[in-house]
CSV table of C-alpha atoms and ligand atoms in Angstrom, one decimal:
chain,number,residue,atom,x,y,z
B,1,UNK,CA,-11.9,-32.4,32.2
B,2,UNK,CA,-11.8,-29.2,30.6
B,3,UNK,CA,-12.3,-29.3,26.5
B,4,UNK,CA,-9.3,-28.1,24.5
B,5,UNK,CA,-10.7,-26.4,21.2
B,6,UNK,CA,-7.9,-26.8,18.4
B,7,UNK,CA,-7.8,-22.8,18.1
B,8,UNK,CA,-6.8,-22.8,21.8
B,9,UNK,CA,-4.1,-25.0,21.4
B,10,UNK,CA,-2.3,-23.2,17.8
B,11,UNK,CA,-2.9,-20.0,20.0
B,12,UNK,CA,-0.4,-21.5,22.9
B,13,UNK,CA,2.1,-23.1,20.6
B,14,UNK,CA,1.8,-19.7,18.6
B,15,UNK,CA,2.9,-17.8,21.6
B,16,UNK,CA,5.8,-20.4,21.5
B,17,UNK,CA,8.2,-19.6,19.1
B,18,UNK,CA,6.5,-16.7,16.3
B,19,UNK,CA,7.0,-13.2,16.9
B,20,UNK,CA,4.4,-11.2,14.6
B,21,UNK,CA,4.8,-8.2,12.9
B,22,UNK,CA,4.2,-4.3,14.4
B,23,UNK,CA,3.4,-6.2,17.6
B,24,UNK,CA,4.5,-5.2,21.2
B,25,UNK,CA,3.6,-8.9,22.8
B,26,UNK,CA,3.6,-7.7,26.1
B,27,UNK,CA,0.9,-5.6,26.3
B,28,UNK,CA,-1.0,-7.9,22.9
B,29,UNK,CA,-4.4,-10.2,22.9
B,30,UNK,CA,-3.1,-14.0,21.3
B,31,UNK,CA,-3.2,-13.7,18.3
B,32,UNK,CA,-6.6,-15.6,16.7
B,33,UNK,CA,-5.9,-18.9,14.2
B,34,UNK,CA,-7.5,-18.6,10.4
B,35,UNK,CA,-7.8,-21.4,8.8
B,36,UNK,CA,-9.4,-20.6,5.7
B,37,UNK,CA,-10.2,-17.7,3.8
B,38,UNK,CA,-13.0,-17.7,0.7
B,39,UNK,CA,-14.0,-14.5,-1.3
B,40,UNK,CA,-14.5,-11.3,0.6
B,41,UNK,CA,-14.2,-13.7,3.9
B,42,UNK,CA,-11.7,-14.9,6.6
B,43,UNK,CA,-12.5,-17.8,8.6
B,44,UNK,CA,-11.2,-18.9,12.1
B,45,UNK,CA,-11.0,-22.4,12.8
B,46,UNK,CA,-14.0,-22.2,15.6
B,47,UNK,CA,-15.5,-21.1,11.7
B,48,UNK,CA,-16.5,-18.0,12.6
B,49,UNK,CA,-16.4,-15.8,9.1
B,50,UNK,CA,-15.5,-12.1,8.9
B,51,UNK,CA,-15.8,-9.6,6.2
B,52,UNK,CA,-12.2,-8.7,4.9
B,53,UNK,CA,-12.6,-5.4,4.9
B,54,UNK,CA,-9.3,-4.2,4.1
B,55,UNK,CA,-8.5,-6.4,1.5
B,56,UNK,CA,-6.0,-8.1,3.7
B,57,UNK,CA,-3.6,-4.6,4.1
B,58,UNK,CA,-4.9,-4.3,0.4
B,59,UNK,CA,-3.4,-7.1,-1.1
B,60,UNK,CA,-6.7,-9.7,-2.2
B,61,UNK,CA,-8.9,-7.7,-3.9
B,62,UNK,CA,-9.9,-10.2,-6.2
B,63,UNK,CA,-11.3,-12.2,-3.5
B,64,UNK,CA,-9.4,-15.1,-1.0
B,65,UNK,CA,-8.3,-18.1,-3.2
B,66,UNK,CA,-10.0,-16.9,-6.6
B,67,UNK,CA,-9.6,-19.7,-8.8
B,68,UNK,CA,-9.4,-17.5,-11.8
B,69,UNK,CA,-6.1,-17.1,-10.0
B,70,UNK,CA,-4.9,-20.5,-8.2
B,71,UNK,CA,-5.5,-22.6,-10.9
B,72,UNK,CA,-3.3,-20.4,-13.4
B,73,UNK,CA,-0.3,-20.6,-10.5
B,74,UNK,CA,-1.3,-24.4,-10.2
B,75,UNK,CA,-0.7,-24.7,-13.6
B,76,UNK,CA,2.2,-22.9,-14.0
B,77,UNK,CA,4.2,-24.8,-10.7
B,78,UNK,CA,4.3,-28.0,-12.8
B,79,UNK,CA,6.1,-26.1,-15.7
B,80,UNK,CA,8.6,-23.6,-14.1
B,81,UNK,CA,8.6,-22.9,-10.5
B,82,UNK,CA,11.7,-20.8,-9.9
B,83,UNK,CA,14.9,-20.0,-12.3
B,84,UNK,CA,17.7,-16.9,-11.6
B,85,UNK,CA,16.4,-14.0,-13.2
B,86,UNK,CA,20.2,-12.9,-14.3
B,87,UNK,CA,21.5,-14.7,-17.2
B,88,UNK,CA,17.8,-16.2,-17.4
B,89,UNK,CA,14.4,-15.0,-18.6
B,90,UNK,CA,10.5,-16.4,-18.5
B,91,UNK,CA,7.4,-15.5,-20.4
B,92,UNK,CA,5.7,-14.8,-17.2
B,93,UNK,CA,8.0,-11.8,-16.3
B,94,UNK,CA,7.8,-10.9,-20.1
B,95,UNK,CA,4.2,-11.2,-20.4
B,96,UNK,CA,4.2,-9.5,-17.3
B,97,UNK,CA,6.4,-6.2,-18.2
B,98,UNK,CA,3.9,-6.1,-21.4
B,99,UNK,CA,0.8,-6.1,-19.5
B,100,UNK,CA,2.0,-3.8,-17.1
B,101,UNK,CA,3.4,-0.9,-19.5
B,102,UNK,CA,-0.3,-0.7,-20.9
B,103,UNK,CA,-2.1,0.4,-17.8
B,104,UNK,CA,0.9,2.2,-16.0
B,105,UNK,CA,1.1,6.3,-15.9
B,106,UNK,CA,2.2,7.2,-19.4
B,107,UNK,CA,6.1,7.0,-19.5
B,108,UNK,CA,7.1,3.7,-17.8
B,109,UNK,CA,9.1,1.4,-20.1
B,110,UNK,CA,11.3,-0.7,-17.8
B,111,UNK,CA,10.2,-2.8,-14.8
B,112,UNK,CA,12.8,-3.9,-12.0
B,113,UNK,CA,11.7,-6.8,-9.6
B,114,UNK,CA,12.0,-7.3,-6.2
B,115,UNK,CA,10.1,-8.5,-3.1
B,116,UNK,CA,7.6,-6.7,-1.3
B,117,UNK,CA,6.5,-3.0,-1.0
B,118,UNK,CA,9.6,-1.6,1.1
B,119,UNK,CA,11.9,-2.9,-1.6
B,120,UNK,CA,10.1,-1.6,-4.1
B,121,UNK,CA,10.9,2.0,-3.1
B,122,UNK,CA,13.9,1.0,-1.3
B,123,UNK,CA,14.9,0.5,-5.4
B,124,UNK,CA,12.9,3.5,-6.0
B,125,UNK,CA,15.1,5.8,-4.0
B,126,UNK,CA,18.2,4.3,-5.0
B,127,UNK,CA,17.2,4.2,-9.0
B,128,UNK,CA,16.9,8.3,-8.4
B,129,UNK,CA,19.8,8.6,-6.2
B,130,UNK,CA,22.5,6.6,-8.4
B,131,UNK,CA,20.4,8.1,-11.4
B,132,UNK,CA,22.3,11.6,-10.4
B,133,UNK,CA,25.5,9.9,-9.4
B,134,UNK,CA,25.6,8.4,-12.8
B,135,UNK,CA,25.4,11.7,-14.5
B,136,UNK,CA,27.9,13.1,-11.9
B,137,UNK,CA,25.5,15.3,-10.4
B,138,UNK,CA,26.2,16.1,-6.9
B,139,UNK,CA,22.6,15.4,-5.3
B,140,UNK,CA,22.3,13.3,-2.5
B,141,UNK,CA,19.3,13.9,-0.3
B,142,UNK,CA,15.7,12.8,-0.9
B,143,UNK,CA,12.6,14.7,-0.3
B,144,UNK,CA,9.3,12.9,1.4
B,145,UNK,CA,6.4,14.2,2.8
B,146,UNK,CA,6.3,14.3,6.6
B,147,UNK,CA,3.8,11.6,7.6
B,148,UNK,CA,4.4,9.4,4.9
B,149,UNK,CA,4.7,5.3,4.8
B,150,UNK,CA,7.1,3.7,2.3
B,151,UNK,CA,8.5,0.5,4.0
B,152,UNK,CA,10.3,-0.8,7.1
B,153,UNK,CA,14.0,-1.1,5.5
B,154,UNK,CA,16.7,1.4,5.8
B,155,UNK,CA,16.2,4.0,2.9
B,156,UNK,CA,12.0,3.2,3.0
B,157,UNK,CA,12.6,4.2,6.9
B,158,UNK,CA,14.5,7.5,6.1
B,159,UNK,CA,11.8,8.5,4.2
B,160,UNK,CA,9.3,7.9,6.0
B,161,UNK,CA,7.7,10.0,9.0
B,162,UNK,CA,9.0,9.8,12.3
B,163,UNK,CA,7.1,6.9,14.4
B,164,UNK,CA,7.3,4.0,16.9
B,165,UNK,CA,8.0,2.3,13.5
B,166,UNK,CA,11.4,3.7,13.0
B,167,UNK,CA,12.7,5.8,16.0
B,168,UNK,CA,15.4,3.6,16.8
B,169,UNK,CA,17.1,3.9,13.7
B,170,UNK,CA,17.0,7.7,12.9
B,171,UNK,CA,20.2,7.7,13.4
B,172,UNK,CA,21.2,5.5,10.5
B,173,UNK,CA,19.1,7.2,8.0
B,174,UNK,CA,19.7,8.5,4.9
B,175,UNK,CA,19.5,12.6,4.0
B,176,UNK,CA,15.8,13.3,3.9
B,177,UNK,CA,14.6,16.8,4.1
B,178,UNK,CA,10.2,16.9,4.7
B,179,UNK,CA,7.8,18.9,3.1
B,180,UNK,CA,4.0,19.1,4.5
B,181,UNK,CA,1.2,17.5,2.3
B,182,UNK,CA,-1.1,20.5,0.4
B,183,UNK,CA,-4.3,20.5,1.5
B,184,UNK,CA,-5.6,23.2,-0.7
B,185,UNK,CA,-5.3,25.7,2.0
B,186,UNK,CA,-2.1,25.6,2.7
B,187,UNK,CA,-0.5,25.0,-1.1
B,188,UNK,CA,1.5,28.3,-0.9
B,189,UNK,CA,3.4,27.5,2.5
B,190,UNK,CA,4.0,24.3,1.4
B,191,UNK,CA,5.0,25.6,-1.8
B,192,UNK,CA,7.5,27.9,-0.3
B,193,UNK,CA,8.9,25.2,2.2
B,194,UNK,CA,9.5,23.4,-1.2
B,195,UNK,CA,11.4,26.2,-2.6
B,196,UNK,CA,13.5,26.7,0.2
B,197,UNK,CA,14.6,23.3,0.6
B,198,UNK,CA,15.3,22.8,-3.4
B,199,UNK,CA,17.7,26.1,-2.6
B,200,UNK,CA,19.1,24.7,0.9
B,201,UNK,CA,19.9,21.3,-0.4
B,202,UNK,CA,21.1,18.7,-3.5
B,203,UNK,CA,17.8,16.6,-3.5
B,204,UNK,CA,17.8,14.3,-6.3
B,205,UNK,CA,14.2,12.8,-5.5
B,206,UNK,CA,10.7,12.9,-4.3
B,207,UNK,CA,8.8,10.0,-2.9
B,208,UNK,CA,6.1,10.4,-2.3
B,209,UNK,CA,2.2,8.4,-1.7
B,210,UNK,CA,-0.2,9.9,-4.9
B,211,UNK,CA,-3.4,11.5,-3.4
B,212,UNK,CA,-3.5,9.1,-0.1
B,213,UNK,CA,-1.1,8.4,2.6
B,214,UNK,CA,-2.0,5.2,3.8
B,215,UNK,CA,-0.3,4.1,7.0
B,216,UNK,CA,-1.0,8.2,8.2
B,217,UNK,CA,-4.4,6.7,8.5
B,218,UNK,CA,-5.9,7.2,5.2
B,219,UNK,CA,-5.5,10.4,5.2
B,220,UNK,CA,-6.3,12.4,1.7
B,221,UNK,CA,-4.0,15.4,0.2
B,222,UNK,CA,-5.0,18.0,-3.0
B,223,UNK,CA,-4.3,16.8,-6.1
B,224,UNK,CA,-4.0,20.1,-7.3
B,225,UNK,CA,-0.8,20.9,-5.0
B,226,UNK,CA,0.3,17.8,-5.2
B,227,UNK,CA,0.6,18.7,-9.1
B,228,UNK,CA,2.3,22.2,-8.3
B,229,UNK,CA,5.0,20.1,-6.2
B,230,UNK,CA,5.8,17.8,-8.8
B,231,UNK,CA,6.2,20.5,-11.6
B,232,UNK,CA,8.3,22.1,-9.6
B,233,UNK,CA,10.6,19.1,-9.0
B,234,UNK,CA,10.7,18.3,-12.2
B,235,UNK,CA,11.7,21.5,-13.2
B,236,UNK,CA,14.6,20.9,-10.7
B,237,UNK,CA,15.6,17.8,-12.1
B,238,UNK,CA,14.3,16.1,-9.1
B,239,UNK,CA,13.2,12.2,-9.5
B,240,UNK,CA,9.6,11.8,-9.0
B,241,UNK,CA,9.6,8.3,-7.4
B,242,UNK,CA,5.5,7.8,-7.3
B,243,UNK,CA,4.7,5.4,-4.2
B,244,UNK,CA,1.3,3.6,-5.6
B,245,UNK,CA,2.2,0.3,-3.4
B,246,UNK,CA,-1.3,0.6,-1.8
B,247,UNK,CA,-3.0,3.1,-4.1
B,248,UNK,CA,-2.0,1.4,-7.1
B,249,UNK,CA,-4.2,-1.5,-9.1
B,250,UNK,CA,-7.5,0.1,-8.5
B,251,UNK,CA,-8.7,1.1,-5.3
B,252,UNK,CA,-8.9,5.0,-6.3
B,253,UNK,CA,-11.2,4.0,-8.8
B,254,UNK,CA,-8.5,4.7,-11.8
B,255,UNK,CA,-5.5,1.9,-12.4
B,256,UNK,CA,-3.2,4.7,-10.1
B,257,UNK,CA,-3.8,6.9,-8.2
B,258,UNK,CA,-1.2,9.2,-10.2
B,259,UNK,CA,-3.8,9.0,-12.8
B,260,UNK,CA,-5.6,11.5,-11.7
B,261,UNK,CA,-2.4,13.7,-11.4
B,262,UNK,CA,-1.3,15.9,-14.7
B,263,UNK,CA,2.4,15.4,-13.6
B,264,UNK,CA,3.5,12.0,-14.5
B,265,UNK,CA,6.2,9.9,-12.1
B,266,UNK,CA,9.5,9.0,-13.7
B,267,UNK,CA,9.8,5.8,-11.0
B,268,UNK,CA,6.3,3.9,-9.8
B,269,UNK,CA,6.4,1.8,-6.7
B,270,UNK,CA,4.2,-1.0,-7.0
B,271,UNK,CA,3.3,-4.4,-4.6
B,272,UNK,CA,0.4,-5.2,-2.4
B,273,UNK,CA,-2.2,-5.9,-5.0
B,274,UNK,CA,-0.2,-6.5,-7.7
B,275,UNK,CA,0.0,-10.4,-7.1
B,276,UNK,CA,-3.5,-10.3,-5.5
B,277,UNK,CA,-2.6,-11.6,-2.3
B,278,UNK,CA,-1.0,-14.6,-3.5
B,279,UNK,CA,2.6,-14.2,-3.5
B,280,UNK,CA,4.7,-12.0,-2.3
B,281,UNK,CA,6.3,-9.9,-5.0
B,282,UNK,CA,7.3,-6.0,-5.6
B,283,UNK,CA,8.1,-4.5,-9.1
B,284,UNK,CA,9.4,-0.5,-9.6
B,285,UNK,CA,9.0,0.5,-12.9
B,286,UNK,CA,11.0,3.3,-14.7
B,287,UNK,CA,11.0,5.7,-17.7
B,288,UNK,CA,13.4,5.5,-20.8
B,289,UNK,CA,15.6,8.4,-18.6
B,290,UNK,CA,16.3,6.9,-15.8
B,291,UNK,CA,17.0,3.6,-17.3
B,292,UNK,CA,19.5,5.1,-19.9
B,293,UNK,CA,21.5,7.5,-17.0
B,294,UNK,CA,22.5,3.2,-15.7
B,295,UNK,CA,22.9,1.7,-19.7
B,296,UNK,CA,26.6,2.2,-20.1
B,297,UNK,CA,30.0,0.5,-21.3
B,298,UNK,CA,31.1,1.5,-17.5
B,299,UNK,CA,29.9,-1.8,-15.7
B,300,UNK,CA,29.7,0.3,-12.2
B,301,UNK,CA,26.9,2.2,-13.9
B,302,UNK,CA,24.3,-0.6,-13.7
B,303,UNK,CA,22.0,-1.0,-10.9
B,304,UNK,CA,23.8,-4.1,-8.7
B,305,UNK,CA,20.5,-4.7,-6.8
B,306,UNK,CA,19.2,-8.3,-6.8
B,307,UNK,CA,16.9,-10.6,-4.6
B,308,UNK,CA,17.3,-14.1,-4.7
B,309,UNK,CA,14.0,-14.5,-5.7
B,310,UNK,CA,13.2,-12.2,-8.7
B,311,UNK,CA,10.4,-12.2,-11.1
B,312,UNK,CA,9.4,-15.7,-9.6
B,313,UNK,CA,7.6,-17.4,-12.2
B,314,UNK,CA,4.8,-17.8,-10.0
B,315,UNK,CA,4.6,-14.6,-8.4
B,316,UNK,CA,4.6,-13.3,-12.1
B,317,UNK,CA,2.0,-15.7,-13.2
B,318,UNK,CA,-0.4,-14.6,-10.6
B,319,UNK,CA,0.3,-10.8,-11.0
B,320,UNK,CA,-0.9,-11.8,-14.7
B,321,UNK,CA,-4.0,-13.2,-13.9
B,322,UNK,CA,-4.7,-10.2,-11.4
B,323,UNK,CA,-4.1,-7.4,-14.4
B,324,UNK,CA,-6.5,-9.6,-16.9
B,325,UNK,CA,-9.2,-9.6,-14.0
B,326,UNK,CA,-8.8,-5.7,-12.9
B,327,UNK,CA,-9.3,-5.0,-17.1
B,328,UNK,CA,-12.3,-7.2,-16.9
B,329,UNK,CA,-15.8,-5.5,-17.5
B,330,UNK,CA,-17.0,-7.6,-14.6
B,331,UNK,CA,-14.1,-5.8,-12.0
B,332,UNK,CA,-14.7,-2.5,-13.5
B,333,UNK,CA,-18.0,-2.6,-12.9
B,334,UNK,CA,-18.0,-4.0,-9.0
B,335,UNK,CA,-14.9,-0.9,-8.4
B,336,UNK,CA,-17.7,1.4,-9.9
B,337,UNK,CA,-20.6,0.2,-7.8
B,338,UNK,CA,-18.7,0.0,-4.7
B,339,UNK,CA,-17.6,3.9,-5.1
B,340,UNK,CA,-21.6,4.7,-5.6
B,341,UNK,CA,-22.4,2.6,-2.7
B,342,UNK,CA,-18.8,4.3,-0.5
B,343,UNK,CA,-20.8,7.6,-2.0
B,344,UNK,CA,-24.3,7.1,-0.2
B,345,UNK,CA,-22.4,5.4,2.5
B,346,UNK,CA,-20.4,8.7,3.1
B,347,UNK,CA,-23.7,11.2,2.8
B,348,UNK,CA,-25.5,9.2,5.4
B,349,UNK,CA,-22.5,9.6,7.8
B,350,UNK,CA,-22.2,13.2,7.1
B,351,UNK,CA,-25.3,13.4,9.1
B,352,UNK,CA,-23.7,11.9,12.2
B,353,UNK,CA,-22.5,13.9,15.1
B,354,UNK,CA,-20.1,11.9,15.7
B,355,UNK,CA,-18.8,11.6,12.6
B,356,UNK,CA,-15.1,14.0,11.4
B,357,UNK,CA,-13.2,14.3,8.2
B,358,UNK,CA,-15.3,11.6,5.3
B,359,UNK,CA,-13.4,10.7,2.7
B,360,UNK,CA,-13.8,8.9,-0.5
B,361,UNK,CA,-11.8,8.0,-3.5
B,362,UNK,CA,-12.6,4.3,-5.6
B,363,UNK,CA,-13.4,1.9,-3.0
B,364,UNK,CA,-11.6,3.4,0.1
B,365,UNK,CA,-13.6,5.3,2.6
B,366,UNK,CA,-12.1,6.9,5.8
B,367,UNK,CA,-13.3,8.5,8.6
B,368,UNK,CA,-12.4,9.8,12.0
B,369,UNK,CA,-14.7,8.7,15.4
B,370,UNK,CA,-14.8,12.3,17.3
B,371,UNK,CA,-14.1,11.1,20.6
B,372,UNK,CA,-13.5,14.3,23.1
B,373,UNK,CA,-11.7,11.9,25.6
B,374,UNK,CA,-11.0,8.4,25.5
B,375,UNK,CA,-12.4,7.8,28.8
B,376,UNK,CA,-11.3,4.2,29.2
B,377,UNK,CA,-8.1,4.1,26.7
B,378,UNK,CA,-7.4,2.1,23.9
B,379,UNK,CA,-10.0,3.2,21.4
B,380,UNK,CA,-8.7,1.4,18.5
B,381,UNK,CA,-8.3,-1.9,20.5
B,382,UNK,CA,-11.9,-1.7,21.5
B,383,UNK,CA,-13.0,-0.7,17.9
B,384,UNK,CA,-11.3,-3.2,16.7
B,385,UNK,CA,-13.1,-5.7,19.0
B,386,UNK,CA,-16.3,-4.5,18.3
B,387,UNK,CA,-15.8,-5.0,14.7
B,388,UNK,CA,-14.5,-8.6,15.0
B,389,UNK,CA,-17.1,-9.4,17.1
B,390,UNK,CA,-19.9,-8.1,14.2
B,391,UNK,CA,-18.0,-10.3,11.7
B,392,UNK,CA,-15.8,-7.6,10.5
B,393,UNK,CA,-12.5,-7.2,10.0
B,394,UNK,CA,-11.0,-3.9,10.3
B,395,UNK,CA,-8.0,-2.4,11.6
B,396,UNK,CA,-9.0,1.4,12.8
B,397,UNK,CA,-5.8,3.6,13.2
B,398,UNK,CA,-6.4,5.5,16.3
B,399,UNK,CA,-9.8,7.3,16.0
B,400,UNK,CA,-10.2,7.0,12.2
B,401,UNK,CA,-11.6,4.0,10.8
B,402,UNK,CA,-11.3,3.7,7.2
B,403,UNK,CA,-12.3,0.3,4.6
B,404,UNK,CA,-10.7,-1.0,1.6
B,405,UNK,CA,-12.9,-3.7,0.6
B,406,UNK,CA,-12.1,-6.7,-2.0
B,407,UNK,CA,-13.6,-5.7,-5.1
B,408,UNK,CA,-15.8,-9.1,-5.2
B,409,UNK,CA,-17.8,-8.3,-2.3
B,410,UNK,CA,-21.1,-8.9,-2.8
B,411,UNK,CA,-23.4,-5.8,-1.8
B,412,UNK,CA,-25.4,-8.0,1.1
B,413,UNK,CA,-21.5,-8.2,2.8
B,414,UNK,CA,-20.8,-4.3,2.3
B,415,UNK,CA,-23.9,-3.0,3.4
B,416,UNK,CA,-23.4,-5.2,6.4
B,417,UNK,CA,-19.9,-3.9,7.1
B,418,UNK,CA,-21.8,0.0,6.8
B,419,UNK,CA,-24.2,-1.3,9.6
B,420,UNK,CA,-21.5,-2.4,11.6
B,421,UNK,CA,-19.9,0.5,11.3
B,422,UNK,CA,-22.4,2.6,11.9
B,423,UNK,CA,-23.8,0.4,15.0
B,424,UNK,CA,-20.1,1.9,16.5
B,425,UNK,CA,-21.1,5.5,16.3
B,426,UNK,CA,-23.7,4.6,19.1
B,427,UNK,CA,-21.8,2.3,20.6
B,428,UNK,CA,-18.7,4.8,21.6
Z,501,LIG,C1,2.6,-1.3,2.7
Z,501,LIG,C2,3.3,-0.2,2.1
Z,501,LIG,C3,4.7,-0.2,1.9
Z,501,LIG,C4,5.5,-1.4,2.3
Z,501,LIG,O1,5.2,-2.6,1.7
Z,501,LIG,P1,5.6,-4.0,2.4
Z,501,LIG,O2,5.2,-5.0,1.4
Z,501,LIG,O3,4.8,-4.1,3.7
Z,501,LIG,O4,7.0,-3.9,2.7
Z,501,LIG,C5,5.3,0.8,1.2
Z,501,LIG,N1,4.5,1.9,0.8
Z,501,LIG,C6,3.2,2.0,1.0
Z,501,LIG,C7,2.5,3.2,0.5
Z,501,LIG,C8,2.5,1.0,1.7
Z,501,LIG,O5,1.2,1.1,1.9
């Protein structure tokens, strides 16, 4: 008789009744069972452990179940687990919206809640679209960057570049006009495009990912245009609707990534890290303008957005504990050392051949695999297995394999994620 691990049997009932997320089925390996996750590692249930390289889509870079963390939720469940946010407050959300207005770009006053990272600028774009409708401003298209990644609903969709993600639906967008990201070279044509479009159409905002575009594969833009963009905006009365969902809490080595910009947002995006990986929770945060184009007598100037679930005590609680660890000396210190080490990482792999395009900022380090021709297809999908294989979790987009590591990793895991890495470059 043939021995049925556990893993093998979750995988079957699995394929049962779940449908994962940007997953084709057809053509996808089963998916593999974790059943425990500690620190900087995942575990599967054969207890095999893998270095969680990305942070878990940059979300738990505190570590997996950090106590400093649980055991402030824990605490919290037995006092107030969920209430209605409208007619209702909580000293979690307040402590919260305190805590918060310290470290965000200067400006921010008021925060609005919601779920997850495509609601977060979902809100984003409709704070800076009904901002101008409020003042009876006739503006009704948004401006993105072509390329960009803000979310998977309807207005996040518009916004975002053209993909498998959201082809079927381009139809049912909202106005969006694109602009190419400034690379330094090209600042003056993008600069131009800018213009051209501010005189072709009523934009009333830019979105837009500070510095990197995540989902486009890490890839890096000048801060310098990226500055000359938003000054122009703002001299056009356009929104500035800051997207920090991944960059934000961090990982660029500053608390956001617009704080290494000189033009300040008027809206910031923010989810992923902000609840450390614990709970699902979004928050876009405003400045005293746009919240006073909605405070009225008129009852139809308000924003009437609202999810169920809002400022969950919880979600709150944990998003507390995350800010008082990423102000710790202790987190500061490990962010600071992993840039050195992503630093000497990066200068050894500028001497590889192979090697395209290194990148740095704060912990993230990216990369593209030069590859003439994929002889065998599927690059990523055998990258990818090569990497679990090693004990390392990573998830390389097409030929560029980037890492956004927990900020608790201990140095013995990253400089064996490097060697992994590195053990590719021969490999393919
Ligand atoms: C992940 C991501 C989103 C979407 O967040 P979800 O929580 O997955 O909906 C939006 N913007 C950026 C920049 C992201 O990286």
């Amino acid at each position: 008789m043939r021995f049925i691990k556990v893993s093998d049997k979750l995988r079957e009932r699995d394929k049962k009744h779940l449908w994962h997320p940007l997953t084709q089925h057809k053509v996808s390996p089963e998916m593999l069972p974790i059943a425990k996750a500690e620190g900087a590692l995942l575990i599967d249930d054969n207890g095999k452990e893998y270095i969680d390289g990305i942070s878990s889509w940059y979300t738990a870079v505190y570590g997996h179940c950090n106590q400093k963390i649980t055991s402030r939720v824990a605490e919290q469940m037995q006092q107030l687990d969920q209430v209605v946010f409208s007619g209702f407050t909580h000293e979690p959300a307040v402590k919260l919206s305190e805590a918060l207005v310290k470290i965000l770009p200067e400006g921010q006053e008021k925060m609005f809640f919601n779920d997850n990272g495509s609601t977060a600028t979902e809100i984003g774009i409709k704070m800076a679209l009904q901002y101008h409708h409020n003042l009876g401003n006739d503006r009704n298209v948004m401006l993105a960057f072509e390329e960009g990644f803000h979310g998977d609903t309807f207005g996040a969709m518009s916004v975002s570049g053209l993909s498998v993600y959201n082809g079927a639906f381009k139809d049912h967008f909202i106005r969006v006009e694109r602009i190419p990201v400034p690379k330094g070279d090209n600042n003056k044509e993008v600069i131009s495009i800018l213009k051209e479009h501010i005189k072709n159409h009523k934009i009333a905002g830019f979105i837009y990912e500070p510095l990197i575009q995540g989902a486009a594969a890490m890839k890096f833009h000048d801060a310098d245009g990226l500055n000359e963009i938003l000054k122009i905006c703002r001299e056009n009365e356009i929104i500035l609707v800051a997207d920090e969902v991944m960059t934000g809490f961090g990982k660029t080595g500053k608390y956001f990534a617009s704080d290494y910009l000189s033009e300040k947002p008027d809206i910031v995006c923010m989810s992923k890290a902000l609840t450390a990986g614990l709970l699902p929770m979004g928050l876009t945060s405003c400045s005293k303008k746009i919240y006073d184009a909605f405070y009225s007598e008129d009852i139809s100037k308000g924003l009437f957005h609202g999810h169920t679930y809002t400022a969950n005590p919880l979600a709150c609680t944990a998003a507390l504990a995350a800010l008082e660890l990423l102000q710790s000396d202790e987190i500061q210190q490990n962010i600071n050392q992993i840039t050195i080490f992503n630093k000497e990482f990066a200068a050894k792999l500028l001497q590889h051949s192979k090697v395209k395009n290194i990148r740095t900022l704060g912990v993230i380090l990216a990369f593209e695999i030069d590859v003439k021709t994929d002889r065998y297809g599927g690059l990523r999908d055998r990258l990818y297995g090569f990497f679990m294989e090693r004990g390392v979790y990573l998830r390389p987009l097409g030929n560029t394999i980037y890492i956004v590591p927990p900020y608790i990793i201990s140095e013995e895991q990253l400089q064996k994620m490097y060697s992994v890495i590195e053990g590719c470059l021969s490999e393919f």
